[in-house]
mmCIF file of C-alpha atoms in Angstrom:
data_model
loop_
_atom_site.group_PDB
_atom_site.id
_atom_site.type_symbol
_atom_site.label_atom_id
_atom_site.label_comp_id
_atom_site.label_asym_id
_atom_site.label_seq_id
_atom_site.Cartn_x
_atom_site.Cartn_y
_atom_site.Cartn_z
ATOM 1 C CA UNK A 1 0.000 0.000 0.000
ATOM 2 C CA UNK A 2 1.273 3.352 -0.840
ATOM 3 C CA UNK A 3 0.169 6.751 -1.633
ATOM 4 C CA UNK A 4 0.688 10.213 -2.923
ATOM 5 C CA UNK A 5 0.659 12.910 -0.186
ATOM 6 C CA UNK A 6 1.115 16.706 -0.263
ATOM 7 C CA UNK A 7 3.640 17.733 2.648
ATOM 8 C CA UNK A 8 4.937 21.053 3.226
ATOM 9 C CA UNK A 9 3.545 22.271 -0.653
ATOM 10 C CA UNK A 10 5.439 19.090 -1.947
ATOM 11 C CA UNK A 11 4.245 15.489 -3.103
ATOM 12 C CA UNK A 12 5.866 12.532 -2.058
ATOM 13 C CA UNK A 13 5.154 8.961 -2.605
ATOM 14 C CA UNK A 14 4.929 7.076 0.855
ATOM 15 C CA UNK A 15 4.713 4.028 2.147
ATOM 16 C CA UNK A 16 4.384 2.585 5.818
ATOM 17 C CA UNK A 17 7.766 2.955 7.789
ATOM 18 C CA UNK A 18 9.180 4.540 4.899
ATOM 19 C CA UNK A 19 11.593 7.909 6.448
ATOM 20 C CA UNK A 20 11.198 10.943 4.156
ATOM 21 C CA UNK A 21 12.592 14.420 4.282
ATOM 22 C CA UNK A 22 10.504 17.154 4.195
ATOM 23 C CA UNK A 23 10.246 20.627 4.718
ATOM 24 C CA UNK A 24 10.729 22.116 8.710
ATOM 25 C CA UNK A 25 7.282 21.024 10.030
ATOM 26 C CA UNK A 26 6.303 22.682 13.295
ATOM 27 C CA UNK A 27 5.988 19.967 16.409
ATOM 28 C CA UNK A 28 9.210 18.545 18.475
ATOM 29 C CA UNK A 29 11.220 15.679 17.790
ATOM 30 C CA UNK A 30 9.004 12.503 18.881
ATOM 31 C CA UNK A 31 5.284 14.973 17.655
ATOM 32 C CA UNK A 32 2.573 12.728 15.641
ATOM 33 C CA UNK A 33 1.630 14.613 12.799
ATOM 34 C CA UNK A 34 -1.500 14.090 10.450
ATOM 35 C CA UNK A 35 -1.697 14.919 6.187
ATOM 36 C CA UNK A 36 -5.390 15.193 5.442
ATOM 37 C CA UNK A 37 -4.257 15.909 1.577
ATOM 38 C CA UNK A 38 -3.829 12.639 0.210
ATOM 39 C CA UNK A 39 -3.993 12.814 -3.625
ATOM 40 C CA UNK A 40 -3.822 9.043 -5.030
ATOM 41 C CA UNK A 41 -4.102 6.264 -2.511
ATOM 42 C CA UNK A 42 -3.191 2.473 -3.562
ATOM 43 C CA UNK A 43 -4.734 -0.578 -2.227
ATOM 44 C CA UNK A 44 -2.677 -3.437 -3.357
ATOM 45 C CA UNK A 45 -3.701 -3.068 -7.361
ATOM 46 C CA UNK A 46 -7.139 -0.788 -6.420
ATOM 47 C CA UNK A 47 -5.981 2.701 -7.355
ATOM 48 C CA UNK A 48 -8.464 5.947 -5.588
ATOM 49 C CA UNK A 49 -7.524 9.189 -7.441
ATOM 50 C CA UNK A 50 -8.735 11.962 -5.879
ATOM 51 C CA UNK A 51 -10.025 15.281 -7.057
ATOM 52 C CA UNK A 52 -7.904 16.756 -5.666
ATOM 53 C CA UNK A 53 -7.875 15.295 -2.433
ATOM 54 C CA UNK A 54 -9.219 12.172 -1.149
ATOM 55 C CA UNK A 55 -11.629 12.655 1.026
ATOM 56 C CA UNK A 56 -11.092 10.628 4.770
ATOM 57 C CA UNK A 57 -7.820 9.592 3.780
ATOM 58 C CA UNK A 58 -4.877 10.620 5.621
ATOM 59 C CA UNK A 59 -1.110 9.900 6.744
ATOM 60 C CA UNK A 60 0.034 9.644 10.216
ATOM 61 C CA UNK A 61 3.699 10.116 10.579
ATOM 62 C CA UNK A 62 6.475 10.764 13.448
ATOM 63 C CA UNK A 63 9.180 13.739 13.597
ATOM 64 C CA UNK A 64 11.993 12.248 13.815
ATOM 65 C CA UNK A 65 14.347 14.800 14.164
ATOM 66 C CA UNK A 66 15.106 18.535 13.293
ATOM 67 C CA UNK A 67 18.103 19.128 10.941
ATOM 68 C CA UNK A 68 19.605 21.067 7.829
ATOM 69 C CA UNK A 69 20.211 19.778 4.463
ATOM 70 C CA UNK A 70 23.648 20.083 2.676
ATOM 71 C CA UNK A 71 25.000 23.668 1.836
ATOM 72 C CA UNK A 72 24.238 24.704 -1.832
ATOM 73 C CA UNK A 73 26.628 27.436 -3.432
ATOM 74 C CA UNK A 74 25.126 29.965 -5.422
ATOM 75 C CA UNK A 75 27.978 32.060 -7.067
ATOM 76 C CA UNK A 76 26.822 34.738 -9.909
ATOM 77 C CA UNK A 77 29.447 35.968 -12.247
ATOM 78 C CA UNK A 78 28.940 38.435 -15.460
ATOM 79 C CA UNK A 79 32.107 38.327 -17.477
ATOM 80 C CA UNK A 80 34.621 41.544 -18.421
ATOM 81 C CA UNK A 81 32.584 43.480 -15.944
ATOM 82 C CA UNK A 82 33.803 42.407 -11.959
ATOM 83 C CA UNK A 83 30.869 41.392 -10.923
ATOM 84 C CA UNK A 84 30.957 37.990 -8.423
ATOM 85 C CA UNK A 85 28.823 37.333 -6.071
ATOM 86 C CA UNK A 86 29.102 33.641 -3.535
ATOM 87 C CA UNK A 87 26.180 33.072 -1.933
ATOM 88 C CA UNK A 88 25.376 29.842 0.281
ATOM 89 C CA UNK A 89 22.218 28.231 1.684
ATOM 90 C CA UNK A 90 21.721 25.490 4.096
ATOM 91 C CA UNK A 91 17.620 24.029 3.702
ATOM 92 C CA UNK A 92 15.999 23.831 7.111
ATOM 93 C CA UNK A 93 14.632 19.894 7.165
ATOM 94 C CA UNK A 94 12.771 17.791 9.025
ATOM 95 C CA UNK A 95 12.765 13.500 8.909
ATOM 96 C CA UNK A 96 9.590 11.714 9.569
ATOM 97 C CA UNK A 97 8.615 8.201 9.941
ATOM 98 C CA UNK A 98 5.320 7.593 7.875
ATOM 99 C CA UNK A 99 3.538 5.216 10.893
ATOM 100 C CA UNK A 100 0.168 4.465 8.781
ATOM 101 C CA UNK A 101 -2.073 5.475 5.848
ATOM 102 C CA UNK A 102 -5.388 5.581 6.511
ATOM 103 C CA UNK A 103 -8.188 5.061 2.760
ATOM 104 C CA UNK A 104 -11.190 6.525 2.448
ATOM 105 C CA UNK A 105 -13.886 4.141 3.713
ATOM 106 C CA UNK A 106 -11.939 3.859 7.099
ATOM 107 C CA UNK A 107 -12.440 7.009 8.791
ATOM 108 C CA UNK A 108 -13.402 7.154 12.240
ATOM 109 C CA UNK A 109 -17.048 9.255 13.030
ATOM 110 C CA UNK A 110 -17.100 12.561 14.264
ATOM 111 C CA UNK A 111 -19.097 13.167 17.391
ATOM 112 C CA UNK A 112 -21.870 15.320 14.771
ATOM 113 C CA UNK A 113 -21.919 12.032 12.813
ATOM 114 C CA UNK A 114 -21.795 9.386 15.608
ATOM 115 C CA UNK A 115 -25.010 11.833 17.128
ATOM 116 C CA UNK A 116 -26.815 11.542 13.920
ATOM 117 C CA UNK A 117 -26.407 7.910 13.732
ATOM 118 C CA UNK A 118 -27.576 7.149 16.847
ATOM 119 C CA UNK A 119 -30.718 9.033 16.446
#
C-alpha cells in the first residue's frame, strides 16, 4: 500500500515505515503529525484518485528529528565586468517516519456524525 501525499507544498510517494525528508514542520522531535491531503491512494492493485484530495484519507507520521540539508553554493558571475557574487544556503529539514495510511472508507465518526447515527 502506498500513496501520494502533499507535505509542506510538496508530493511525495509514501509508504508505511518509509523515512522521508521534508520541509521544517512545526511539532518537536518525537510529535505525531496528520496529512489530510492525500492525492492518489493504492490498495494493493485498487488505485483511488482523488479530485484533488481524497476525502477521509490521511497519513500519520512521526518527527523524527530537526536538521539542515547540505550547503548549496550559489555564485553569480557576469564576465569583463567584476561582478561575483558567492552566496550559500543550508535548507531547514525535518525526517519523519510515515507510521500508517489511513483510505477513504476507514475514517473514524465525528461526534456530529456518531449523534446523527444514533438518532
Amino acid at each position: 500500500m502506498y500513496a501520494i501525499v502533499e507535505i509542506a507544498g510538496q508530493q511525495f510517494k509514501v509508504s508505511k515505515d518509509q523515512k522521508v525528508f521534508v520541509h521544517r514542520l512545526e511539532g518537536k522531535e518525537g510529535d505525531a503529525v496528520n496529512f489530510a491531503k492525500v492525492l492518489l491512494l493504492d490498495d494493493n492493485g485498487s488505485i483511488t484518485l482523488g479530485a484533488p484530495a481524497i476525502e477521509g484519507a490521511s497519513v500519520e507520521a512521526k518527527v523524527l528529528q530537526h536538521l539542515k540539508g547540505d550547503k548549496v553554493i550559489v555564485f553569480k558571475k557576469k564576465r569583463r565586468k567584476g561582478y561575483k557574487v558567492k552566496n550559500g544556503h543550508r535548507q531547514s529539514l525535518t525526517q519523519i517516519q510515515i507510521t500508517g495510511i489511513t483510505g477513504a472508507g476507514k475514517k473514524k465518526a465525528t461526534k456530529k456524525e456518531a449523534a446523527a447515527s444514533a438518532e
